[in-house]
JSON list of C-alpha atoms in Angstrom, two decimals:
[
{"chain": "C", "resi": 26, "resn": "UNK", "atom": "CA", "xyz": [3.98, -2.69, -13.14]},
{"chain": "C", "resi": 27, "resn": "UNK", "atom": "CA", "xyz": [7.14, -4.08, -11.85]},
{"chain": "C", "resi": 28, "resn": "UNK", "atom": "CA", "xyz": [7.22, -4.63, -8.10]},
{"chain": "C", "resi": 29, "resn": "UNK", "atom": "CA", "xyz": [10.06, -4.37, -5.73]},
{"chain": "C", "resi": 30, "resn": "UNK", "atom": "CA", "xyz": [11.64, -7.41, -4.17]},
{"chain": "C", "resi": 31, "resn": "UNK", "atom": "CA", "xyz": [12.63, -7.10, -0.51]},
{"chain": "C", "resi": 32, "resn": "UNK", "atom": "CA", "xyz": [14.72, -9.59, 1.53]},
{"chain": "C", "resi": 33, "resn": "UNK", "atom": "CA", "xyz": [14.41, -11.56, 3.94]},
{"chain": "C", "resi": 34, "resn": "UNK", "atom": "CA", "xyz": [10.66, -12.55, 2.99]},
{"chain": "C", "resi": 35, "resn": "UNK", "atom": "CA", "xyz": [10.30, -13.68, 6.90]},
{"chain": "C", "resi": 36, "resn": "UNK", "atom": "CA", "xyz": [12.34, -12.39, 10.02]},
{"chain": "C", "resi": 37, "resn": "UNK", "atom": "CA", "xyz": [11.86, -13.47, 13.47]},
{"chain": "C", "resi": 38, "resn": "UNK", "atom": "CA", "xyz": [14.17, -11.85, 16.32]},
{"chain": "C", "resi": 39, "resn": "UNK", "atom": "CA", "xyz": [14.61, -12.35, 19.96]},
{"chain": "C", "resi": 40, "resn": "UNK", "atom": "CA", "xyz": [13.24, -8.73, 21.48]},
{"chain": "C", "resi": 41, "resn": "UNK", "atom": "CA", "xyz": [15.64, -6.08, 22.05]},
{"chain": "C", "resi": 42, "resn": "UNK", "atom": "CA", "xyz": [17.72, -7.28, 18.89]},
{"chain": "C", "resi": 43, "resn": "UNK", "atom": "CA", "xyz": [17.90, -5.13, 15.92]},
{"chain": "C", "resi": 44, "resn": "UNK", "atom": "CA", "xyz": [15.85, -5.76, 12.76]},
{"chain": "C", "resi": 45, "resn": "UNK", "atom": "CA", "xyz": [17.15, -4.80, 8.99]},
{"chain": "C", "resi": 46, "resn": "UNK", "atom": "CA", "xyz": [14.80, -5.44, 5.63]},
{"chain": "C", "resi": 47, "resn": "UNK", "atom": "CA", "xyz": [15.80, -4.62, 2.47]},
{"chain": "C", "resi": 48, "resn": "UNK", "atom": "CA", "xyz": [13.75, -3.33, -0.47]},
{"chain": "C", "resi": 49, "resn": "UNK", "atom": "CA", "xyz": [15.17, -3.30, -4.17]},
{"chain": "C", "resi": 50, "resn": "UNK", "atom": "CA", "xyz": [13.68, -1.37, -7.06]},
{"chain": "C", "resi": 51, "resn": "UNK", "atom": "CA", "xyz": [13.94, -1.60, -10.84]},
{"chain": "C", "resi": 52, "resn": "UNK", "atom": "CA", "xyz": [13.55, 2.12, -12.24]},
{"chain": "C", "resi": 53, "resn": "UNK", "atom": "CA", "xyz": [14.53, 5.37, -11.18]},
{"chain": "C", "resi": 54, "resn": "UNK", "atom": "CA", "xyz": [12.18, 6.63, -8.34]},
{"chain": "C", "resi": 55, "resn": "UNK", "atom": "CA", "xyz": [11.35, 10.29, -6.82]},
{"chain": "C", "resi": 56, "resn": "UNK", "atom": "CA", "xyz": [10.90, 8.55, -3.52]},
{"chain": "C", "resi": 57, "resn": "UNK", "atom": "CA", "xyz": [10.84, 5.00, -1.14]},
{"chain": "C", "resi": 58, "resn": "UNK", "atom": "CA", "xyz": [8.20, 5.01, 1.80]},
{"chain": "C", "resi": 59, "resn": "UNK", "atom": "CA", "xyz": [8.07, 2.22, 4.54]},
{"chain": "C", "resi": 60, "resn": "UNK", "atom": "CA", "xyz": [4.88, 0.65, 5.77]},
{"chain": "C", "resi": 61, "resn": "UNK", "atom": "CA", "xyz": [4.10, -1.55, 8.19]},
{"chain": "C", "resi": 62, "resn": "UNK", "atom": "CA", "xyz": [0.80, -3.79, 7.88]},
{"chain": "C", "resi": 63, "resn": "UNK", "atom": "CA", "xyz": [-0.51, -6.04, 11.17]},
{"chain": "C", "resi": 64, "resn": "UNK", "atom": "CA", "xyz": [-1.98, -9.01, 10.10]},
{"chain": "C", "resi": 65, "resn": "UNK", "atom": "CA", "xyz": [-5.19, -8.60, 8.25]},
{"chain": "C", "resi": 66, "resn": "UNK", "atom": "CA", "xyz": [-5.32, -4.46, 8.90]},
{"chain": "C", "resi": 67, "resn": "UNK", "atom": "CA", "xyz": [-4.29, -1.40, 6.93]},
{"chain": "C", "resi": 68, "resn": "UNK", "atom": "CA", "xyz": [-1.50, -0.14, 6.33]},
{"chain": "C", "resi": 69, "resn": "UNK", "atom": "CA", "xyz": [0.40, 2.72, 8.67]},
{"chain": "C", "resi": 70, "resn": "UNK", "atom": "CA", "xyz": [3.02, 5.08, 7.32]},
{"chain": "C", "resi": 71, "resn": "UNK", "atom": "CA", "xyz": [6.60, 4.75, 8.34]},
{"chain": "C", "resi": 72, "resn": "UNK", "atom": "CA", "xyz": [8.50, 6.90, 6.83]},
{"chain": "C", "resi": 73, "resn": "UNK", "atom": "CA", "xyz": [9.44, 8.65, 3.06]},
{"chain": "C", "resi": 74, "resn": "UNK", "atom": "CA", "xyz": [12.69, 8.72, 1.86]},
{"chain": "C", "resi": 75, "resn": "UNK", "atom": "CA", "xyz": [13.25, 10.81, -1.09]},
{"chain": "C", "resi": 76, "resn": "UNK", "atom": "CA", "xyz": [15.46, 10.21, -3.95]},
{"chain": "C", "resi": 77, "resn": "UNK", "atom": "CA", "xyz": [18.16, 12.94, -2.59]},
{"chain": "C", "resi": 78, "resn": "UNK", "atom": "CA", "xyz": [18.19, 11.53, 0.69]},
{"chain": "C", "resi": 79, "resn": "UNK", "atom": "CA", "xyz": [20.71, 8.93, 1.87]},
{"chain": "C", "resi": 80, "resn": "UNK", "atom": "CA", "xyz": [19.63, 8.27, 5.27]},
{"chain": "C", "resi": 81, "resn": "UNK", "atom": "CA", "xyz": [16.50, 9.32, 7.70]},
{"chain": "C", "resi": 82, "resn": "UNK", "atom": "CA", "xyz": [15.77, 8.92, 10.90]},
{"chain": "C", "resi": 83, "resn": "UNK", "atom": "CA", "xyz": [12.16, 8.14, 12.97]},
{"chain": "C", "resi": 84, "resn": "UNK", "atom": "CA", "xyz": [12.56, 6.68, 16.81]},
{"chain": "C", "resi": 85, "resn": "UNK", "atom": "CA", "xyz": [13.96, 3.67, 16.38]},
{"chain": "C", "resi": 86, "resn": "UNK", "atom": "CA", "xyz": [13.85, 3.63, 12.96]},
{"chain": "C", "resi": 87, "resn": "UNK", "atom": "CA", "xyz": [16.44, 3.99, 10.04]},
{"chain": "C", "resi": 88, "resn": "UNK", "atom": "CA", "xyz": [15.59, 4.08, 6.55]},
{"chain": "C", "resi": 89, "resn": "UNK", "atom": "CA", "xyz": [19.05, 4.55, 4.02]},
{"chain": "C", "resi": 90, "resn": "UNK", "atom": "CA", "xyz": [18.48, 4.68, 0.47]},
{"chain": "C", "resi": 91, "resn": "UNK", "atom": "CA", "xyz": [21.42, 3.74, -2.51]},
{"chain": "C", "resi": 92, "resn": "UNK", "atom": "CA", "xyz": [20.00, 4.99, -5.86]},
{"chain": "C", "resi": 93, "resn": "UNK", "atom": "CA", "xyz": [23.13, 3.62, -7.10]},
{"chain": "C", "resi": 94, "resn": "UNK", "atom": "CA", "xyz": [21.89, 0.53, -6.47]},
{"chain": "C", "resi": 95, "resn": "UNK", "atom": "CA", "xyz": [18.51, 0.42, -6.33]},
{"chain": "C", "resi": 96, "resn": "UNK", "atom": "CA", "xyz": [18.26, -0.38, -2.82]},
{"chain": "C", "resi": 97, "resn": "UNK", "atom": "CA", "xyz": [16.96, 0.60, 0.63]},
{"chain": "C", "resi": 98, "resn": "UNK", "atom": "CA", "xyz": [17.06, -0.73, 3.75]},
{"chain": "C", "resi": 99, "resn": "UNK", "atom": "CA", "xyz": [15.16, -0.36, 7.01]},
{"chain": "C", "resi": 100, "resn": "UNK", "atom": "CA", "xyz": [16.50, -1.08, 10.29]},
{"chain": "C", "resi": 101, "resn": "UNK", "atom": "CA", "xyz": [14.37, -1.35, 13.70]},
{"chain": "C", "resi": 102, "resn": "UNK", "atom": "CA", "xyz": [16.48, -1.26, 16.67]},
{"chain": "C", "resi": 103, "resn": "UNK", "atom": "CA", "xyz": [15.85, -2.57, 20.29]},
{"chain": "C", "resi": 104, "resn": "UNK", "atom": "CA", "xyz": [12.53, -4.59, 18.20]},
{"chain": "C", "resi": 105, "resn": "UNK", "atom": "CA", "xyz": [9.92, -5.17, 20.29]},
{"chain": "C", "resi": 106, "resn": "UNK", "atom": "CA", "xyz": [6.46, -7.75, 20.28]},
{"chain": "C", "resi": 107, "resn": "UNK", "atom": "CA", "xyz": [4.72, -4.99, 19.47]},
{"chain": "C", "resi": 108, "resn": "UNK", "atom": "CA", "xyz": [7.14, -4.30, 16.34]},
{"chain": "C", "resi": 109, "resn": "UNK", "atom": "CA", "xyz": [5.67, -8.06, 14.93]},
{"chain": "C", "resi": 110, "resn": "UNK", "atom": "CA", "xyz": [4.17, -7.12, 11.46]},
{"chain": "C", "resi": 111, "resn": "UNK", "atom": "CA", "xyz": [4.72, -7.39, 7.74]},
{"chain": "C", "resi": 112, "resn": "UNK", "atom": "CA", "xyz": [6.72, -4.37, 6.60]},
{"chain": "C", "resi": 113, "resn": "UNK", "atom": "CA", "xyz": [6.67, -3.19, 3.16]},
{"chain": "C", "resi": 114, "resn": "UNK", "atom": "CA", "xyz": [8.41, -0.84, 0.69]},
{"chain": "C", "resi": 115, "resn": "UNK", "atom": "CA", "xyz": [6.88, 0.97, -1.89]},
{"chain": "C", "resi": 116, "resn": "UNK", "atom": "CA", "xyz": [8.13, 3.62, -4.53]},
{"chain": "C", "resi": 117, "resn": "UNK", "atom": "CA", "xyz": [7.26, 6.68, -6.73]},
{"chain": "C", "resi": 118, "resn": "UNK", "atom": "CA", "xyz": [7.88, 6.15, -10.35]},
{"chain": "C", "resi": 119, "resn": "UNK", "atom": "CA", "xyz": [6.87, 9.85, -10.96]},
{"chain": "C", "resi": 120, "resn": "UNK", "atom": "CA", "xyz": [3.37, 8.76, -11.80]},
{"chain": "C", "resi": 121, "resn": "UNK", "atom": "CA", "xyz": [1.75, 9.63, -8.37]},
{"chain": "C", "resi": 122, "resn": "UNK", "atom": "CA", "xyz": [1.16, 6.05, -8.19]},
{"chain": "C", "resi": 123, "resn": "UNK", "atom": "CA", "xyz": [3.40, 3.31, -5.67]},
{"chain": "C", "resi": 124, "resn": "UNK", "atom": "CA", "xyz": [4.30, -0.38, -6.51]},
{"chain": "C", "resi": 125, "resn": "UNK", "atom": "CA", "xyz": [5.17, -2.18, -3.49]},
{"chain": "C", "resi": 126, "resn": "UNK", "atom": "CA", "xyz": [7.80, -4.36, -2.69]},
{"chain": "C", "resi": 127, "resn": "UNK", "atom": "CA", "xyz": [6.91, -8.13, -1.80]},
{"chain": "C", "resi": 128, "resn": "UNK", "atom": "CA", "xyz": [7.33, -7.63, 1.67]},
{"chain": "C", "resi": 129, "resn": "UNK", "atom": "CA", "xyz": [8.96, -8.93, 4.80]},
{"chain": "C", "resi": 130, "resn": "UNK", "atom": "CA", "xyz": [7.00, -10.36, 7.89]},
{"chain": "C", "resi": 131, "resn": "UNK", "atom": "CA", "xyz": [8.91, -9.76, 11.16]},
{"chain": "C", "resi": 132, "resn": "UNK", "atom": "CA", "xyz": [8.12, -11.62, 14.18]},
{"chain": "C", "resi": 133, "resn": "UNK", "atom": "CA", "xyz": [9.81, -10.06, 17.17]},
{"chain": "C", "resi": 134, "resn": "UNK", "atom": "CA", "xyz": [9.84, -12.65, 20.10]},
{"chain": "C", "resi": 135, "resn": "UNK", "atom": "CA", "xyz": [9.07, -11.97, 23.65]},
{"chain": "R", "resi": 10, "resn": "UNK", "atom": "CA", "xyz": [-2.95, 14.95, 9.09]},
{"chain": "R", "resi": 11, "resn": "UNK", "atom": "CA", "xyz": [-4.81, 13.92, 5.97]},
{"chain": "R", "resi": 12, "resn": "UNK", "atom": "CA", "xyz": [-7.08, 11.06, 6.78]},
{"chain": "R", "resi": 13, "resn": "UNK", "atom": "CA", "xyz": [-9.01, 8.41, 4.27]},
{"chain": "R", "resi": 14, "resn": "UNK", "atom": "CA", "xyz": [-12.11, 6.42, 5.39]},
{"chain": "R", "resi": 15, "resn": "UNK", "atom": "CA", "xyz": [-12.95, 3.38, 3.64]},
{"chain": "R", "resi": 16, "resn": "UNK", "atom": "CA", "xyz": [-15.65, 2.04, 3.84]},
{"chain": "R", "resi": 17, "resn": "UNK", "atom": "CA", "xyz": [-16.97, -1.13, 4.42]},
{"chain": "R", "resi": 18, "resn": "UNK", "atom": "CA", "xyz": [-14.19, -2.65, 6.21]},
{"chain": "R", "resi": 19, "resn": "UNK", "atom": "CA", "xyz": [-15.47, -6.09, 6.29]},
{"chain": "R", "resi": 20, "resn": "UNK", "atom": "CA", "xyz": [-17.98, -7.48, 3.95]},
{"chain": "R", "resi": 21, "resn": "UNK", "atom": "CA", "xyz": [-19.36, -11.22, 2.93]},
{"chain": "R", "resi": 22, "resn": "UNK", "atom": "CA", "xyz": [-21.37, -11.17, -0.50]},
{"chain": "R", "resi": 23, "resn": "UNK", "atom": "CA", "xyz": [-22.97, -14.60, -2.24]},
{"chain": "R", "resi": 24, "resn": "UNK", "atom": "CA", "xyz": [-21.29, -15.48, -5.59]},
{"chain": "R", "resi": 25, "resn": "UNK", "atom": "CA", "xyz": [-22.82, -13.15, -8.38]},
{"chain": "R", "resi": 26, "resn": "UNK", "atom": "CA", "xyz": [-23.55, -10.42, -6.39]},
{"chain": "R", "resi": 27, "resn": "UNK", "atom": "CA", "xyz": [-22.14, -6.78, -6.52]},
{"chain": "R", "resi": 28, "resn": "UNK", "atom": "CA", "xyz": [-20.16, -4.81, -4.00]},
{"chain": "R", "resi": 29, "resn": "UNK", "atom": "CA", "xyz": [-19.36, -1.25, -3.61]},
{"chain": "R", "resi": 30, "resn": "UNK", "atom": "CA", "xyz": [-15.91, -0.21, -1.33]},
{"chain": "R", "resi": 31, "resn": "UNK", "atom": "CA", "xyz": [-15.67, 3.62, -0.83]},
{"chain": "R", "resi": 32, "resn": "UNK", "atom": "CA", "xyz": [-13.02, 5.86, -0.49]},
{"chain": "R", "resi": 33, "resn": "UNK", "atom": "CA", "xyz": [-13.33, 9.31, 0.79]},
{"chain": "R", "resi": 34, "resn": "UNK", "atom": "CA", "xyz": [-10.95, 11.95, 1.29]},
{"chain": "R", "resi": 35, "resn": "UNK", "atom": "CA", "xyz": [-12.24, 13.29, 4.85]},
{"chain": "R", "resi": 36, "resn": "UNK", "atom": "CA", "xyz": [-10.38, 16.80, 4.95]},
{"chain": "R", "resi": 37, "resn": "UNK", "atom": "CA", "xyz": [-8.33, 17.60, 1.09]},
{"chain": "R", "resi": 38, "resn": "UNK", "atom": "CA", "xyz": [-9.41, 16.63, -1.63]},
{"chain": "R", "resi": 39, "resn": "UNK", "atom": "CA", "xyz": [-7.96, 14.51, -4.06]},
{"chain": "R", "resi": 40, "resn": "UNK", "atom": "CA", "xyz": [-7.69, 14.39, -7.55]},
{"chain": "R", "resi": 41, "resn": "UNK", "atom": "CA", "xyz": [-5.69, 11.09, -7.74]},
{"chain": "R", "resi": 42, "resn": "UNK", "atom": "CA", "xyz": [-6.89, 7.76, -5.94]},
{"chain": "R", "resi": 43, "resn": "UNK", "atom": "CA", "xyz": [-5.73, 4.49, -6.33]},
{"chain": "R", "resi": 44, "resn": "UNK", "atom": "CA", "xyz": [-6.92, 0.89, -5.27]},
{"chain": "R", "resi": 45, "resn": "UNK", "atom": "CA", "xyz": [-4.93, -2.11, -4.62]},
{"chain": "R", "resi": 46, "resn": "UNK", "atom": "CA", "xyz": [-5.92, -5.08, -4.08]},
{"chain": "R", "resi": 47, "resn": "UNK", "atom": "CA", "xyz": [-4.26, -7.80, -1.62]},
{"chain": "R", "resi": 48, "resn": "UNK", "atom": "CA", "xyz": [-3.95, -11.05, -1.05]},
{"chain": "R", "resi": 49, "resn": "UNK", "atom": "CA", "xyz": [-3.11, -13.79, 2.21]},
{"chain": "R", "resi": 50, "resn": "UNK", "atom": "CA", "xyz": [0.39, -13.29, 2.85]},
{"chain": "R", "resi": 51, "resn": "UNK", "atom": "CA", "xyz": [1.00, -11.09, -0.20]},
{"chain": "R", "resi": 52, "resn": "UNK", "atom": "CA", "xyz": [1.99, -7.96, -0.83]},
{"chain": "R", "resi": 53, "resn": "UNK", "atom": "CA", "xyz": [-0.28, -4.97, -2.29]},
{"chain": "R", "resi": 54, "resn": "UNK", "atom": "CA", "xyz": [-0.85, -4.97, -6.23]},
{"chain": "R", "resi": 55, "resn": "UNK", "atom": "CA", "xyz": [-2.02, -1.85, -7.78]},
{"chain": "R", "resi": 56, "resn": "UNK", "atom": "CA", "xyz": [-5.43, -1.94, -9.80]},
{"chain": "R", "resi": 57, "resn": "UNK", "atom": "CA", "xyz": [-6.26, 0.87, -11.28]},
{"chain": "R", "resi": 58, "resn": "UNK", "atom": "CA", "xyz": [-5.88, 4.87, -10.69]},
{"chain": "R", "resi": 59, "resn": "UNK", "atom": "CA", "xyz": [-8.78, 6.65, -10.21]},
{"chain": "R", "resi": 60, "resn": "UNK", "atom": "CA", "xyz": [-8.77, 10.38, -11.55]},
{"chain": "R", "resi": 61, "resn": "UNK", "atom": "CA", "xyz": [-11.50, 12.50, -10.58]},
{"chain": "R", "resi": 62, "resn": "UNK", "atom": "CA", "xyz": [-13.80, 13.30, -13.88]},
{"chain": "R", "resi": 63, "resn": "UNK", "atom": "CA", "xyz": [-12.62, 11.01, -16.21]},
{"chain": "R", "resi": 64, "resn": "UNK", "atom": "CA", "xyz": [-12.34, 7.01, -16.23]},
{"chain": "R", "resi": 65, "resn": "UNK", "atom": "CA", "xyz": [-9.97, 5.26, -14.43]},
{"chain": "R", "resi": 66, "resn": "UNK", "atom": "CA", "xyz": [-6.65, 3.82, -15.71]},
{"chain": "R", "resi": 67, "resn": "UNK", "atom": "CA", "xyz": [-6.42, 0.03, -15.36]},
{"chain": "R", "resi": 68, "resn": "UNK", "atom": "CA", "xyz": [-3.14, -1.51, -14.68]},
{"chain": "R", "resi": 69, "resn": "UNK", "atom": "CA", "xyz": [-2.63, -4.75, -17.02]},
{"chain": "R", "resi": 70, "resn": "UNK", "atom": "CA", "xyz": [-4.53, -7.69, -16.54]},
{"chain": "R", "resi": 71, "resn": "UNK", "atom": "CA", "xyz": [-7.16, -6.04, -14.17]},
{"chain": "R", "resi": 72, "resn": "UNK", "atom": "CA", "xyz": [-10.80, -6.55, -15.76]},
{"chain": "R", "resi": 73, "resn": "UNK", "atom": "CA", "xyz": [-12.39, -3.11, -16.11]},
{"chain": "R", "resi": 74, "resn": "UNK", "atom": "CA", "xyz": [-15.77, -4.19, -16.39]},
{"chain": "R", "resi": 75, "resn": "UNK", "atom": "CA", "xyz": [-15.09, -6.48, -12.99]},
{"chain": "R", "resi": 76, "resn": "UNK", "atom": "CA", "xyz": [-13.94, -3.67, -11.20]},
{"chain": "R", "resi": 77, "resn": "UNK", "atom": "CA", "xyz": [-15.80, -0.42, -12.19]},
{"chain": "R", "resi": 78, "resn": "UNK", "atom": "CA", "xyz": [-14.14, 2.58, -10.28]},
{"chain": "R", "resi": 79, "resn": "UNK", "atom": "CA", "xyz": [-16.51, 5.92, -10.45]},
{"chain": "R", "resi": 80, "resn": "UNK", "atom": "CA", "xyz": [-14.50, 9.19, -8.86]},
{"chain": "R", "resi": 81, "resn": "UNK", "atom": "CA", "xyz": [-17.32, 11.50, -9.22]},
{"chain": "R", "resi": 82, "resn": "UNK", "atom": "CA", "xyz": [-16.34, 14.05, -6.78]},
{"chain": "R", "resi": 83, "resn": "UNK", "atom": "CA", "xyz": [-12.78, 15.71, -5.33]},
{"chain": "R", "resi": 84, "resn": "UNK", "atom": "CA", "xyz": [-13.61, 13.72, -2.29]},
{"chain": "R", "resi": 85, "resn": "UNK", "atom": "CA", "xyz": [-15.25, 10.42, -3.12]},
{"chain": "R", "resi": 86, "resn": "UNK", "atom": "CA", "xyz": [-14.03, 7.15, -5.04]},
{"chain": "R", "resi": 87, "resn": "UNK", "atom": "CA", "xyz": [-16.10, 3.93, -5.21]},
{"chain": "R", "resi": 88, "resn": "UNK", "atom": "CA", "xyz": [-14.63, 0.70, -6.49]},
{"chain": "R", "resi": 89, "resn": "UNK", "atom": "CA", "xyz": [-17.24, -2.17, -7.41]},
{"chain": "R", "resi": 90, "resn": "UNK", "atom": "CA", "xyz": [-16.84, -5.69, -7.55]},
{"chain": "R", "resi": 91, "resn": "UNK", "atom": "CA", "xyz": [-19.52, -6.72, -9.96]},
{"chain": "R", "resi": 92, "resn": "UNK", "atom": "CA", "xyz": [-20.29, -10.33, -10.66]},
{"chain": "R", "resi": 93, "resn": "UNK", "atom": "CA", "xyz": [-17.99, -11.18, -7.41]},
{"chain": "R", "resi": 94, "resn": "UNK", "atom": "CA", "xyz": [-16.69, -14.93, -7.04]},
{"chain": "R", "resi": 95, "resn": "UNK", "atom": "CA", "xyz": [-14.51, -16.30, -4.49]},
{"chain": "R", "resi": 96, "resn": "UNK", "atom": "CA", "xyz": [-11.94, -16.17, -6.47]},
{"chain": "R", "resi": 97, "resn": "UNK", "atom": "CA", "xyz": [-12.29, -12.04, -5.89]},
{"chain": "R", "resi": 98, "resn": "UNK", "atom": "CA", "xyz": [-11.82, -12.65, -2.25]},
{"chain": "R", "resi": 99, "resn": "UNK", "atom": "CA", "xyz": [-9.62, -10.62, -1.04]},
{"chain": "R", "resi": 100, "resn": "UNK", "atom": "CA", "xyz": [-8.09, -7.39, 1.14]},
{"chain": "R", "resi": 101, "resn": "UNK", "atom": "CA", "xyz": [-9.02, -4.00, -1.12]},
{"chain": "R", "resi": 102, "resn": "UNK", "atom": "CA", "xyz": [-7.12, -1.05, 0.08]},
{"chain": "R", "resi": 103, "resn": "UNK", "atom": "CA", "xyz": [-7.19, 2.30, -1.73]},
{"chain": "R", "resi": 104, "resn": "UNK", "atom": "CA", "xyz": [-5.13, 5.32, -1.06]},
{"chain": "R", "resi": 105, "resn": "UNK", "atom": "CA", "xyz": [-5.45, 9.02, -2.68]},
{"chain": "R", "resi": 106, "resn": "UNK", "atom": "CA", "xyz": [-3.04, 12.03, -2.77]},
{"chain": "R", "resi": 107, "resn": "UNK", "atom": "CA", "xyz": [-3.10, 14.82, -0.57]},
{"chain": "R", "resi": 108, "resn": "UNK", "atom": "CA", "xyz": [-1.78, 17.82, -2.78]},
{"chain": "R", "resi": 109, "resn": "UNK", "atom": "CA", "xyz": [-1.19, 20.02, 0.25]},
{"chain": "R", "resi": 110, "resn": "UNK", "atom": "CA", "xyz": [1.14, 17.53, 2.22]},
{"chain": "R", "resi": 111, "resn": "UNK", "atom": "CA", "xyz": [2.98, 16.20, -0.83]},
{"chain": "R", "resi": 112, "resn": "UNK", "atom": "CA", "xyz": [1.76, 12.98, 0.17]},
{"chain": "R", "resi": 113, "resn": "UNK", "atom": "CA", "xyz": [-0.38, 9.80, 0.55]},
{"chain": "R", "resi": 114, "resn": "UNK", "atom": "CA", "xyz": [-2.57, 8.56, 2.64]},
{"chain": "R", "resi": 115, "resn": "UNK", "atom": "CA", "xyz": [-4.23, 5.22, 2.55]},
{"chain": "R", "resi": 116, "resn": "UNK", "atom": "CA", "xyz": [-7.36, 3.94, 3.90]},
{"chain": "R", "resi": 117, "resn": "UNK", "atom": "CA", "xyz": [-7.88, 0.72, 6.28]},
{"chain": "R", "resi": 118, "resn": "UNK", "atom": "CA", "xyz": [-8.81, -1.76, 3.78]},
{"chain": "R", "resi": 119, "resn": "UNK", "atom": "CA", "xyz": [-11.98, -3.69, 3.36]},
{"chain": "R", "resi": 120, "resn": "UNK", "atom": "CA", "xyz": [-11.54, -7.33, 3.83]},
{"chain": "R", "resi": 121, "resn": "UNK", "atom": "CA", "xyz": [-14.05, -8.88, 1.02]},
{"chain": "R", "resi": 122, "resn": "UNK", "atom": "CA", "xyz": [-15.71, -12.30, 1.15]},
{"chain": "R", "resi": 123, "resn": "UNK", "atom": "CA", "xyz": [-17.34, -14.42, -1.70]},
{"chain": "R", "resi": 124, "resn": "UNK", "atom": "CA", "xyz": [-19.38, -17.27, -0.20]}
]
């Protein structure tokens, strides 16, 4: 399988500033989802993106998706401590089964 | 919405030893599970699919006589480690598709040892 690569691999932020990670993907995908993994624990649902879909909205989240260009991006605004985590990006090659991207660990500062 | 319990979520076997992870699907039932296995500081890599009545589809380079997977039931997926070393220490996480949501769901890991 032929994982994602997402960018920056490490992030750390002052609170209250806005976070973006991007996730790039090699094939053509029916849809993205974002996780979010604390250290050591499993991972929580963030939000799916499907391949139709340019933009989506949660909170303070914002997931776009380019299928152009193979590309996604997820944005946290007004981060806080609590938003410290590794962050991940996985996609549907059609197979019902998800590779995941390499991942970027954020570390929001109080 | 759709939950999966895994189960253990921590466990600390002796080298040589085998360990069974479980995987149920507490309120749909699922057809389709898969198991990943992870790594310090790394990111999730699939294993193998699990497909309810027949044998489990092993991605490359993933031992299937290391890692038997039995989905016996709609609801139930068991991964074993047999013969565990420490080099099979790791974070096992498996996650299964919930027909009715269009989606998936993923359990909370089992952190395995090998002493």
């Amino acid at each position: 399988s032929q994982q994602g690569e997402e960018d920056p691999q490490a992030l750390s932020i002052q609170e209250g500033e806005n976070a973006t990670m991007n996730c790039s993907y090699k094939t053509s995908i029916n849809n993205l989802q974002w996780y979010r993994q604390n250290s050591g624990r499993g991972l929580v649902h963030l939000i799916l993106i499907r391949s139709n879909e340019r933009e989506k909205h949660s909170g303070r989240l914002r997931v776009t998706l380019d299928t152009s260009k193979k590309s996604s991006s997820l944005l946290i605004t007004a981060s806080r401590a609590a938003d410290t985590a590794s962050y991940f990006c996985a996609t549907d090659e059609g197979t019902y089964k998800y590779i995941f991207g390499t991942g970027t660990r954020l570390k929001v500062l109080a | 919405g759709a939950v999966v319990s895994q189960h253990p979520s921590r466990v600390i076997c002796k080298s040589g030893t085998s360990v069974k992870i479980e995987c149920r699907s507490l309120d749909f039932q699922a057809t389709t599970m898969f198991w990943y296995r992870q790594f310090p500081k790394q990111s999730l890599m699939l294993m193998a699919t699990s497909n309810e009545g027949s044998k489990a589809t092993y991605e490359q380079g993933v031992e299937k006589d290391k890692f038997l997977i039995n989905h016996a039931s709609l609801t139930l997926s068991t991964l074993t480690v047999t013969s565990a070393h420490p080099e099979d220490s790791s974070f096992y996480i498996c996650s299964a598709y919930d027909r009715g949501q269009d989606g998936y769901t993923f359990g909370s890991g089992t952190r395995l040892t090998v002493v």
